[in-house]
Short mmCIF file of N, CA and C in Angstrom, two decimals:
data_model
loop_
_atom_site.label_atom_id
_atom_site.label_comp_id
_atom_site.label_asym_id
_atom_site.label_seq_id
_atom_site.Cartn_x
_atom_site.Cartn_y
_atom_site.Cartn_z
N UNK A 146 101.62 122.11 107.63
CA UNK A 146 102.96 121.58 107.67
C UNK A 146 102.61 121.31 109.33
N UNK A 147 102.78 121.96 110.21
CA UNK A 147 103.03 121.63 111.70
C UNK A 147 102.48 120.41 112.02
N UNK A 148 101.30 119.84 111.58
CA UNK A 148 100.61 118.47 111.64
C UNK A 148 101.41 117.34 111.34
N UNK A 149 102.33 117.54 110.13
CA UNK A 149 103.16 116.68 109.77
C UNK A 149 104.03 116.35 110.65
N UNK A 150 104.79 117.50 110.98
CA UNK A 150 105.66 117.64 112.06
C UNK A 150 105.24 117.02 113.39
N UNK A 151 104.21 117.41 113.94
CA UNK A 151 103.72 116.57 115.16
C UNK A 151 103.72 115.21 114.66
N UNK A 152 102.98 115.01 113.29
CA UNK A 152 102.70 113.33 113.24
C UNK A 152 104.32 112.48 112.99
N UNK A 153 105.24 113.06 112.75
CA UNK A 153 106.41 112.57 112.66
C UNK A 153 107.17 112.28 114.44
N UNK A 154 106.79 113.44 114.57
CA UNK A 154 107.39 113.76 116.42
C UNK A 154 106.52 112.58 116.90
N UNK A 155 105.21 112.47 117.07
CA UNK A 155 104.50 111.16 117.75
C UNK A 155 104.78 109.86 117.56
N UNK A 156 105.32 109.54 116.21
CA UNK A 156 105.37 108.54 115.48
C UNK A 156 107.16 107.67 116.45
N UNK A 157 107.34 108.50 117.10
CA UNK A 157 108.79 108.35 116.98
C UNK A 157 108.65 107.43 118.48
N UNK A 158 109.66 106.18 118.34
CA UNK A 158 109.55 105.46 119.57
C UNK A 158 110.23 105.98 120.63
N UNK A 159 111.56 106.81 120.54
CA UNK A 159 112.46 106.84 121.28
C UNK A 159 112.82 108.68 120.84
N UNK A 160 113.24 109.49 121.83
CA UNK A 160 113.79 110.77 121.40
C UNK A 160 112.26 111.70 121.01
N UNK A 161 111.44 111.31 121.52
CA UNK A 161 110.44 112.60 121.38
C UNK A 161 110.49 113.74 122.22
N UNK A 162 111.03 113.55 123.61
CA UNK A 162 111.29 114.93 124.06
C UNK A 162 112.58 115.68 123.72
N UNK A 163 113.26 115.04 123.37
CA UNK A 163 114.11 115.80 122.68
C UNK A 163 114.06 116.37 121.40
N UNK A 164 113.65 115.60 120.87
CA UNK A 164 112.95 116.39 119.36
C UNK A 164 112.01 117.64 119.58
N UNK A 165 111.41 117.13 120.59
CA UNK A 165 110.15 118.85 120.84
C UNK A 165 111.16 119.59 121.19
N UNK A 166 112.13 119.63 122.15
CA UNK A 166 113.15 120.84 122.33
C UNK A 166 113.64 121.16 121.25
N UNK A 167 114.35 120.48 120.70
CA UNK A 167 115.03 121.09 119.24
C UNK A 167 114.32 121.10 118.40
N UNK A 168 113.28 121.36 118.29
CA UNK A 168 111.99 122.23 117.20
C UNK A 168 111.82 123.34 117.64
N UNK A 169 111.75 123.16 119.14
CA UNK A 169 111.08 124.57 119.89
C UNK A 169 112.20 125.73 119.38
N UNK A 170 113.54 125.11 119.99
CA UNK A 170 114.73 126.16 119.62
C UNK A 170 114.71 126.54 117.97
N UNK A 171 114.56 125.62 117.24
CA UNK A 171 114.63 126.33 115.82
C UNK A 171 113.67 126.89 115.25
N UNK A 172 112.13 126.73 115.97
CA UNK A 172 111.27 127.54 115.77
C UNK A 172 111.47 129.30 116.29
N UNK A 173 111.84 129.24 117.27
CA UNK A 173 112.55 130.52 118.12
C UNK A 173 113.37 131.44 117.45
N UNK A 174 114.09 130.84 116.36
CA UNK A 174 115.03 131.30 115.28
C UNK A 174 114.12 132.07 114.28
N UNK A 175 112.83 131.75 114.16
CA UNK A 175 112.05 132.45 112.98
C UNK A 175 112.46 131.60 111.78
N UNK A 176 112.31 130.32 112.14
CA UNK A 176 112.47 129.99 110.94
C UNK A 176 111.19 128.90 110.08
N UNK A 177 110.97 128.66 109.33
CA UNK A 177 109.95 128.23 108.50
C UNK A 177 110.09 126.50 108.44
N UNK A 178 109.27 126.22 109.23
CA UNK A 178 108.95 124.61 109.44
C UNK A 178 108.18 123.86 107.96
N UNK A 179 109.25 122.13 107.80
CA UNK A 179 108.58 121.46 106.13
C UNK A 179 108.93 120.35 106.58
N UNK A 180 108.33 119.45 105.87
CA UNK A 180 109.27 118.03 106.06
C UNK A 180 109.75 118.01 104.32
N UNK A 181 110.95 117.49 104.39
CA UNK A 181 111.92 117.31 103.37
C UNK A 181 112.33 116.24 103.70
N UNK A 182 112.69 115.15 102.61
CA UNK A 182 113.41 113.89 103.07
C UNK A 182 112.80 113.08 104.07
N UNK A 183 111.79 113.03 104.36
CA UNK A 183 110.72 112.34 105.60
C UNK A 183 111.30 112.82 106.62
N UNK A 184 112.00 113.85 106.98
CA UNK A 184 112.22 114.36 108.27
C UNK A 184 111.90 116.30 108.27
N UNK A 185 111.79 116.55 109.49
CA UNK A 185 111.22 117.61 109.74
C UNK A 185 112.61 118.66 109.11
N UNK A 186 112.60 119.67 108.01
CA UNK A 186 113.36 120.56 108.25
C UNK A 186 113.14 122.23 108.39
N UNK A 187 114.04 122.88 108.48
CA UNK A 187 113.95 124.30 109.39
C UNK A 187 114.53 125.21 107.83
N UNK A 188 113.82 126.37 107.53
CA UNK A 188 114.29 126.92 106.58
C UNK A 188 114.06 128.63 106.66
N UNK A 189 115.26 129.41 106.11
CA UNK A 189 115.03 130.62 106.47
C UNK A 189 114.75 131.06 104.59
N UNK A 190 113.99 131.65 104.47
CA UNK A 190 113.96 131.97 102.99
C UNK A 190 113.54 130.89 102.33
N UNK A 191 114.07 130.59 101.62
CA UNK A 191 114.36 129.58 100.46
C UNK A 191 115.43 128.87 100.97
N UNK A 192 115.88 128.95 101.68
CA UNK A 192 117.36 127.66 102.14
C UNK A 192 117.13 126.95 103.78
N UNK A 193 117.52 126.06 103.03
CA UNK A 193 117.83 124.98 103.83
C UNK A 193 118.98 125.40 104.89
N UNK A 194 118.24 125.46 106.17
CA UNK A 194 119.40 125.94 107.62
C UNK A 194 119.47 124.68 108.24
N UNK A 195 118.84 123.70 108.73
CA UNK A 195 119.12 123.14 109.62
C UNK A 195 117.82 121.52 109.55
N UNK A 196 118.16 120.17 109.74
CA UNK A 196 117.32 119.32 109.63
C UNK A 196 117.37 118.28 110.98
N UNK A 197 116.31 117.92 111.29
CA UNK A 197 116.07 117.03 112.99
C UNK A 197 115.66 115.59 112.18
N UNK A 198 116.77 114.44 113.01
CA UNK A 198 116.56 113.17 112.80
C UNK A 198 116.42 112.72 113.96
N UNK A 199 115.67 111.31 114.02
CA UNK A 199 115.93 110.63 115.23
C UNK A 199 116.52 109.31 114.82
N UNK A 200 117.62 109.00 115.63
CA UNK A 200 118.18 107.74 115.27
C UNK A 200 118.10 106.75 116.36
N UNK A 201 118.66 105.46 116.60
CA UNK A 201 118.24 105.05 117.52
C UNK A 201 119.10 104.79 118.85
N UNK A 202 120.44 105.22 118.45
CA UNK A 202 120.78 105.83 119.89
C UNK A 202 121.13 107.23 120.15
N UNK A 203 120.72 108.23 119.39
CA UNK A 203 120.83 109.48 119.48
C UNK A 203 119.58 110.19 118.57
N UNK A 204 119.20 111.51 118.87
CA UNK A 204 118.87 112.62 117.87
C UNK A 204 119.72 113.23 117.67
N UNK A 205 119.94 113.71 115.93
CA UNK A 205 120.64 114.10 115.34
C UNK A 205 120.06 115.89 114.60
N UNK A 206 120.86 116.62 114.92
CA UNK A 206 120.66 118.23 114.58
C UNK A 206 121.61 118.47 113.15
N UNK A 207 121.05 118.56 111.67
CA UNK A 207 122.09 118.45 110.56
C UNK A 207 122.13 120.09 110.31
N UNK A 208 123.15 120.79 109.94
CA UNK A 208 123.00 122.36 109.40
C UNK A 208 123.81 121.75 107.94
N UNK A 209 122.70 122.46 107.24
CA UNK A 209 122.99 122.12 105.52
C UNK A 209 124.28 122.95 105.47
N UNK A 210 124.36 124.30 106.23
CA UNK A 210 125.57 124.50 105.74
C UNK A 210 126.94 124.41 107.03
N UNK A 211 126.70 123.33 107.59
CA UNK A 211 127.63 123.30 108.97
C UNK A 211 128.95 123.52 108.63
N UNK A 212 129.99 123.03 107.57
CA UNK A 212 130.95 123.16 107.38
C UNK A 212 131.84 124.64 107.46
N UNK A 213 130.59 125.42 107.41
CA UNK A 213 131.16 127.06 107.62
C UNK A 213 130.87 127.76 109.09
N UNK A 214 130.32 126.95 109.70
CA UNK A 214 130.21 127.62 111.02
C UNK A 214 131.37 127.52 111.92
N UNK A 215 131.80 128.25 112.94
CA UNK A 215 132.94 128.58 113.49
C UNK A 215 133.30 126.98 114.51
N UNK A 216 132.21 126.87 114.98
CA UNK A 216 132.23 125.39 115.92
C UNK A 216 133.55 125.00 116.65
N UNK A 217 133.97 126.15 117.64
CA UNK A 217 135.18 126.06 118.60
C UNK A 217 134.73 125.17 119.56
N UNK A 218 133.90 125.03 119.93
CA UNK A 218 134.00 123.92 120.81
C UNK A 218 133.77 122.26 120.06
N UNK A 219 133.77 122.03 118.76
CA UNK A 219 133.72 120.52 118.27
C UNK A 219 132.44 120.11 118.58
N UNK A 220 131.49 120.65 118.14
CA UNK A 220 130.33 119.41 118.36
C UNK A 220 129.99 119.20 117.21
N UNK A 221 130.37 119.64 115.87
CA UNK A 221 129.70 119.34 114.91
C UNK A 221 130.71 118.15 114.37
N UNK A 222 130.18 117.07 113.51
CA UNK A 222 130.93 115.87 112.95
C UNK A 222 130.35 115.86 111.66
N UNK A 223 131.40 115.59 110.65
CA UNK A 223 130.99 115.34 109.36
C UNK A 223 130.55 113.85 109.29
N UNK A 224 129.13 113.34 109.11
CA UNK A 224 129.03 112.00 109.08
C UNK A 224 129.28 111.25 107.85
N UNK A 225 129.71 111.79 106.79
CA UNK A 225 130.19 111.32 105.72
C UNK A 225 131.24 112.13 105.18
N UNK A 226 132.46 111.74 105.80
CA UNK A 226 133.88 112.24 105.72
C UNK A 226 134.23 111.91 104.60
N UNK A 227 134.82 112.84 103.97
CA UNK A 227 135.12 112.98 102.19
C UNK A 227 134.43 112.89 101.11
N UNK A 228 132.99 112.66 101.46
CA UNK A 228 132.03 112.98 100.72
C UNK A 228 131.44 114.34 100.81
N UNK A 229 131.13 114.63 102.15
CA UNK A 229 130.21 115.56 102.47
C UNK A 229 131.20 117.17 102.54
N UNK A 230 130.88 117.90 101.90
CA UNK A 230 131.79 119.45 102.26
C UNK A 230 130.99 120.09 103.33
N UNK A 231 129.60 120.30 102.99
CA UNK A 231 128.95 121.13 103.50
C UNK A 231 128.13 121.22 104.81
N UNK A 232 127.41 119.99 104.79
CA UNK A 232 126.78 119.16 105.82
C UNK A 232 127.52 118.61 107.25
N UNK A 233 126.80 119.03 108.30
CA UNK A 233 127.30 118.54 109.58
C UNK A 233 126.10 118.39 110.39
N UNK A 234 126.56 117.30 111.34
CA UNK A 234 126.00 116.88 112.19
C UNK A 234 125.80 117.38 113.65
N UNK A 235 124.98 117.37 114.67
CA UNK A 235 125.36 117.61 115.88
C UNK A 235 124.87 116.58 116.84
N UNK A 236 124.87 115.59 117.16
CA UNK A 236 124.53 114.55 118.03
C UNK A 236 124.42 114.70 119.57
N UNK A 237 122.88 114.18 119.71
CA UNK A 237 122.71 114.84 121.15
C UNK A 237 121.90 113.48 121.79
N UNK A 238 122.90 112.68 122.73
CA UNK A 238 122.48 111.66 123.82
C UNK A 238 121.60 111.87 124.93
N UNK A 239 121.43 113.16 124.97
CA UNK A 239 120.35 113.42 126.27
C UNK A 239 119.46 114.71 126.02
N UNK A 240 118.64 114.55 127.21
CA UNK A 240 118.12 116.24 127.30
C UNK A 240 118.68 117.20 127.45
N UNK A 241 119.55 116.93 128.82
CA UNK A 241 120.29 117.71 129.68
C UNK A 241 121.48 117.93 128.39
N UNK A 242 122.06 117.54 127.86
CA UNK A 242 123.08 118.03 126.45
C UNK A 242 122.32 119.12 125.79
N UNK A 243 121.35 118.70 125.57
CA UNK A 243 119.97 119.70 124.33
C UNK A 243 119.94 121.23 125.26
N UNK A 244 119.78 121.15 126.57
CA UNK A 244 119.26 122.20 127.42
C UNK A 244 120.45 123.07 127.83
N UNK A 245 121.65 122.66 127.37
CA UNK A 245 122.79 123.06 127.72
C UNK A 245 123.84 123.44 126.61
N UNK A 246 123.43 123.11 125.51
CA UNK A 246 123.94 123.08 124.25
C UNK A 246 123.77 124.93 123.54
N UNK A 247 124.68 125.48 122.84
CA UNK A 247 124.40 126.50 122.48
C UNK A 247 124.26 127.02 120.77
N UNK A 248 122.78 126.32 120.96
CA UNK A 248 122.41 125.26 119.32
C UNK A 248 121.80 126.99 118.73
N UNK A 249 121.09 127.35 119.61
CA UNK A 249 120.50 128.85 118.99
C UNK A 249 121.64 129.63 118.47
N UNK A 250 123.11 129.64 118.84
CA UNK A 250 123.82 130.34 118.50
C UNK A 250 124.30 129.85 117.18
N UNK A 251 124.16 128.51 116.93
CA UNK A 251 124.84 127.72 115.70
C UNK A 251 123.69 127.78 114.64
N UNK A 252 122.39 128.30 114.80
CA UNK A 252 121.43 128.41 114.03
C UNK A 252 121.39 129.75 113.36
N UNK A 253 121.69 131.01 114.35
CA UNK A 253 121.79 131.98 114.02
C UNK A 253 122.82 132.48 112.98
N UNK A 254 124.24 132.02 113.72
CA UNK A 254 125.19 132.12 112.80
C UNK A 254 125.33 131.44 111.08
N UNK A 255 124.27 130.50 111.15
CA UNK A 255 124.21 129.97 109.94
C UNK A 255 122.94 130.75 109.17
N UNK A 256 122.47 130.94 109.77
CA UNK A 256 121.42 132.26 109.29
C UNK A 256 122.03 133.41 108.45
N UNK A 257 122.85 133.91 109.16
CA UNK A 257 123.76 135.31 108.73
C UNK A 257 124.78 134.82 107.92
N UNK A 258 124.90 133.93 107.88
CA UNK A 258 126.26 133.34 106.67
C UNK A 258 125.25 133.22 104.79
N UNK A 259 124.01 132.89 105.17
CA UNK A 259 123.17 133.03 104.43
C UNK A 259 123.07 133.97 103.64
N UNK A 260 122.31 135.15 104.63
CA UNK A 260 122.18 136.74 104.63
C UNK A 260 123.38 137.08 103.78
N UNK A 261 124.33 136.87 104.37
CA UNK A 261 125.52 137.25 103.47
C UNK A 261 126.13 136.54 102.28
N UNK A 262 125.34 135.68 101.60
CA UNK A 262 125.57 135.00 100.53
C UNK A 262 126.90 133.86 100.74
N UNK A 263 127.28 133.59 101.95
CA UNK A 263 128.21 132.77 102.23
C UNK A 263 127.89 131.25 102.02
N UNK A 264 128.36 130.69 101.09
CA UNK A 264 127.64 129.28 100.86
C UNK A 264 128.70 128.28 100.57
N UNK A 265 128.94 126.85 100.62
CA UNK A 265 129.60 125.90 100.05
C UNK A 265 128.58 125.12 99.32
N UNK A 266 128.93 125.64 97.80
CA UNK A 266 128.51 125.11 96.93
C UNK A 266 128.85 123.60 96.18
N UNK A 267 127.73 122.98 95.99
CA UNK A 267 128.29 121.40 95.32
C UNK A 267 129.31 121.52 94.37
N UNK A 268 130.41 120.67 93.98
CA UNK A 268 130.95 120.94 92.72
C UNK A 268 131.32 119.34 91.90
N UNK A 269 130.59 119.30 90.93
CA UNK A 269 130.93 118.24 90.09
C UNK A 269 132.09 118.57 88.77
N UNK A 270 132.67 119.59 89.26
CA UNK A 270 133.48 119.53 87.80
C UNK A 270 134.85 118.57 88.01
N UNK A 271 135.21 118.49 89.37
CA UNK A 271 136.72 117.71 89.38
C UNK A 271 135.98 115.96 89.30
N UNK A 272 134.89 115.81 89.45
CA UNK A 272 134.62 113.99 89.39
C UNK A 272 135.18 113.38 88.11
N UNK A 273 135.66 112.64 88.95
CA UNK A 273 136.84 112.14 87.87
C UNK A 273 135.93 110.75 87.08
N UNK A 274 136.35 110.31 86.38
CA UNK A 274 135.60 109.08 85.29
C UNK A 274 136.24 108.65 84.31
N UNK A 275 135.72 106.80 84.28
CA UNK A 275 136.58 106.54 82.95
C UNK A 275 136.03 106.57 81.83
N UNK A 276 136.53 106.73 81.03
CA UNK A 276 135.92 106.40 79.52
C UNK A 276 136.03 104.47 79.03
N UNK A 277 134.93 103.85 78.90
CA UNK A 277 135.29 102.61 78.89
C UNK A 277 135.62 102.27 77.61
N UNK A 278 136.48 101.28 77.42
CA UNK A 278 137.37 100.83 76.31
C UNK A 278 136.95 100.96 74.94
N UNK A 279 135.53 100.36 75.04
CA UNK A 279 134.63 99.89 73.75
C UNK A 279 134.45 101.65 72.99
N UNK A 280 134.02 102.50 74.18
CA UNK A 280 134.25 104.10 73.72
C UNK A 280 135.44 104.70 73.32
N UNK A 281 136.06 104.48 74.12
CA UNK A 281 137.49 104.70 73.64
C UNK A 281 137.88 104.65 72.04
N UNK A 282 137.42 103.10 71.79
CA UNK A 282 138.40 102.61 70.70
C UNK A 282 137.41 103.52 69.81
N UNK A 283 135.96 103.52 69.53
CA UNK A 283 135.04 104.11 69.26
C UNK A 283 135.52 105.75 68.30
N UNK A 284 136.18 106.24 69.79
CA UNK A 284 136.65 107.50 69.74
C UNK A 284 138.01 107.75 68.80
N UNK A 285 138.65 106.69 68.59
CA UNK A 285 139.73 106.42 67.78
C UNK A 285 139.89 106.46 66.67
N UNK A 286 138.74 105.65 66.13
CA UNK A 286 138.50 105.17 65.15
C UNK A 286 137.22 106.16 64.30
N UNK A 287 136.76 106.97 64.96
CA UNK A 287 135.61 107.70 64.12
C UNK A 287 136.09 109.61 64.54
N UNK A 288 136.74 109.87 63.59
CA UNK A 288 136.99 111.26 63.57
C UNK A 288 136.06 112.32 64.00
N UNK A 289 135.06 111.98 63.44
CA UNK A 289 133.45 113.25 63.43
C UNK A 289 133.08 112.67 64.92
N UNK A 290 132.92 111.42 65.58
CA UNK A 290 132.67 110.99 66.65
C UNK A 290 133.57 111.82 67.83
N UNK A 291 134.68 111.86 67.32
CA UNK A 291 135.99 112.39 68.38
C UNK A 291 135.51 114.26 68.43
N UNK A 292 135.44 114.70 67.60
CA UNK A 292 134.69 116.08 67.35
C UNK A 292 133.92 116.53 68.34
N UNK A 293 132.89 115.80 67.96
CA UNK A 293 131.88 115.81 68.97
C UNK A 293 131.80 115.37 70.13
N UNK A 294 132.21 114.58 70.75
CA UNK A 294 132.74 114.27 71.78
C UNK A 294 133.20 115.28 72.58
N UNK A 295 134.23 116.01 72.15
CA UNK A 295 135.14 116.91 72.65
C UNK A 295 134.43 118.10 72.83
N UNK A 296 133.25 118.53 72.33
CA UNK A 296 132.47 119.46 72.25
C UNK A 296 131.35 119.39 73.59
N UNK A 297 131.26 118.24 74.22
CA UNK A 297 130.71 118.26 75.19
C UNK A 297 131.20 118.69 76.53
N UNK A 298 130.19 119.33 77.35
CA UNK A 298 130.81 119.56 79.00
C UNK A 298 131.38 117.84 79.22
N UNK A 299 132.19 118.04 80.55
CA UNK A 299 133.10 116.94 81.40
C UNK A 299 131.42 116.50 81.96
N UNK A 300 130.99 116.71 82.29
CA UNK A 300 129.44 116.15 82.64
C UNK A 300 128.51 115.80 82.05
N UNK A 301 128.52 115.98 80.66
CA UNK A 301 127.55 115.22 79.74
C UNK A 301 128.86 114.02 79.34
N UNK A 302 129.63 114.12 79.16
CA UNK A 302 130.65 112.80 78.91
C UNK A 302 130.65 112.44 79.83
N UNK A 303 130.66 112.41 81.12
CA UNK A 303 130.61 111.25 82.24
C UNK A 303 129.33 110.46 81.92
N UNK A 304 128.55 111.45 81.91
CA UNK A 304 126.91 110.71 81.78
C UNK A 304 126.88 109.66 80.58
N UNK A 305 127.50 110.11 79.61
CA UNK A 305 128.08 108.77 78.71
C UNK A 305 128.33 107.95 79.03
N UNK A 306 129.53 108.14 79.60
CA UNK A 306 130.50 107.23 79.89
C UNK A 306 130.13 106.05 81.06
N UNK A 307 129.28 106.62 81.89
CA UNK A 307 128.73 105.99 82.77
C UNK A 307 127.71 105.01 82.64
N UNK A 308 127.14 105.59 81.49
CA UNK A 308 125.61 105.16 81.06
C UNK A 308 126.39 103.66 80.09
N UNK A 309 127.03 103.73 79.63
CA UNK A 309 128.09 102.60 79.10
C UNK A 309 128.45 101.48 79.66
N UNK A 310 129.05 102.09 80.69
CA UNK A 310 130.01 101.30 81.81
C UNK A 310 128.90 100.18 82.53
N UNK A 311 127.31 100.95 82.70
CA UNK A 311 126.97 100.07 83.53
C UNK A 311 126.06 99.14 82.90
N UNK A 312 126.03 98.73 81.69
CA UNK A 312 125.71 97.52 81.09
C UNK A 312 126.58 95.99 81.40
N UNK A 313 125.96 95.13 81.89
CA UNK A 313 126.57 94.15 82.19
C UNK A 313 127.19 93.31 81.17
N UNK A 314 126.14 92.91 80.15
CA UNK A 314 126.58 92.16 78.83
C UNK A 314 127.35 93.24 77.83
N UNK A 315 128.39 92.00 77.31
CA UNK A 315 128.75 93.08 76.08
C UNK A 315 128.12 93.06 74.80
N UNK A 316 126.75 92.70 74.74
CA UNK A 316 125.91 93.06 74.17
C UNK A 316 125.21 94.24 74.21
N UNK A 317 124.73 94.00 75.40
CA UNK A 317 124.10 95.31 75.70
C UNK A 317 125.05 96.52 75.74
N UNK A 318 126.46 96.60 76.10
CA UNK A 318 127.38 97.64 75.87
C UNK A 318 127.13 97.71 74.16
N UNK A 319 127.32 97.32 73.00
CA UNK A 319 127.39 97.58 71.79
C UNK A 319 126.25 97.89 71.50
N UNK A 320 124.75 97.62 71.95
CA UNK A 320 123.58 98.44 71.51
C UNK A 320 123.90 100.10 71.93
N UNK A 321 124.31 100.03 73.25
CA UNK A 321 124.46 101.26 73.88
C UNK A 321 125.26 102.02 73.17
N UNK A 322 126.54 101.57 72.86
CA UNK A 322 127.37 102.41 71.88
C UNK A 322 126.69 102.84 70.54
N UNK A 323 125.99 101.80 70.03
CA UNK A 323 125.50 102.42 68.99
C UNK A 323 124.46 103.25 68.69
N UNK A 324 123.78 103.33 70.03
CA UNK A 324 122.68 104.48 70.36
C UNK A 324 123.48 105.80 70.44
N UNK A 325 124.57 105.75 71.57
CA UNK A 325 125.27 106.83 71.64
C UNK A 325 125.90 107.84 70.56
N UNK A 326 126.27 107.11 69.66
CA UNK A 326 127.03 107.46 68.37
C UNK A 326 126.63 108.37 67.97
N UNK A 327 125.19 107.60 67.40
CA UNK A 327 124.01 108.68 66.71
C UNK A 327 124.11 109.97 67.45
N UNK A 328 123.49 109.75 68.87
CA UNK A 328 123.07 111.21 69.76
C UNK A 328 124.68 111.86 70.06
N UNK A 329 125.31 111.58 70.37
CA UNK A 329 126.60 112.37 70.05
C UNK A 329 126.94 113.22 69.01
N UNK A 330 127.23 112.32 67.71
CA UNK A 330 127.08 113.28 66.18
C UNK A 330 125.70 114.10 66.31
N UNK A 331 124.76 114.06 66.96
CA UNK A 331 123.72 114.82 66.70
C UNK A 331 123.69 115.74 67.52
N UNK A 332 124.94 116.11 68.28
CA UNK A 332 125.02 116.78 69.67
C UNK A 332 123.85 116.97 70.75
N UNK A 333 123.79 115.82 70.90
CA UNK A 333 122.60 115.79 72.01
C UNK A 333 123.08 114.79 73.36
N UNK A 334 122.87 115.77 74.33
CA UNK A 334 123.39 114.75 75.46
C UNK A 334 122.41 113.50 75.58
N UNK A 335 122.83 112.74 76.94
CA UNK A 335 122.33 111.61 77.10
C UNK A 335 120.32 111.57 77.18
N UNK A 336 120.62 112.79 78.18
CA UNK A 336 119.06 112.80 78.64
C UNK A 336 118.38 113.77 77.89
N UNK A 337 118.83 114.46 76.72
CA UNK A 337 117.85 115.47 75.77
C UNK A 337 116.46 114.99 75.31
N UNK A 338 116.63 113.36 75.39
CA UNK A 338 115.24 113.30 75.10
C UNK A 338 114.30 113.36 76.06
N UNK A 339 114.69 113.59 77.19
CA UNK A 339 113.47 113.19 78.10
C UNK A 339 113.32 114.93 78.47
N UNK A 340 114.00 115.94 78.07
CA UNK A 340 113.96 117.20 78.01
C UNK A 340 112.74 117.55 77.36
N UNK A 341 111.58 118.80 77.79
CA UNK A 341 111.02 119.43 76.87
C UNK A 341 111.07 120.43 76.29
#
């Protein structure tokens, strides 16, 4: 794996020295190095602690559970405000910033949180979805279909609703609905046919 990370860093056009410094700090905290999502990733046991990425204007250190870090000096930013609850990014614009930053403290705090079992878990329970009009009408018209539909979990219902809504043509929507009705009445989730 070391060779793959070496290759990643050697192929960078900018921020090589900064990436080497960050990598060194991460490895000094007894983390395991790997490549995930095309970039270096550092793990404690099987948990993702941090990732490194070089951008055009800065190099970034990602904390997978950064939302739990104390971050008294406000080094961390949420790169996708409103979408990301756990992940935080620390942006570095110079070698000097890296040398003077308390990076190791943040890494060790993150590992300690994992050891204590403290984690922000993703939630899809409250994900709002809209039931397409065609499906709503079918549910009103067919009592058996409605009963079967209401036995499904919200995530299973969302999969069906999104599958129908994605169809662009009316003809395609009708074909999908016909297929869905049979599956729903047979208590099958949309992706059951792909499961072994």
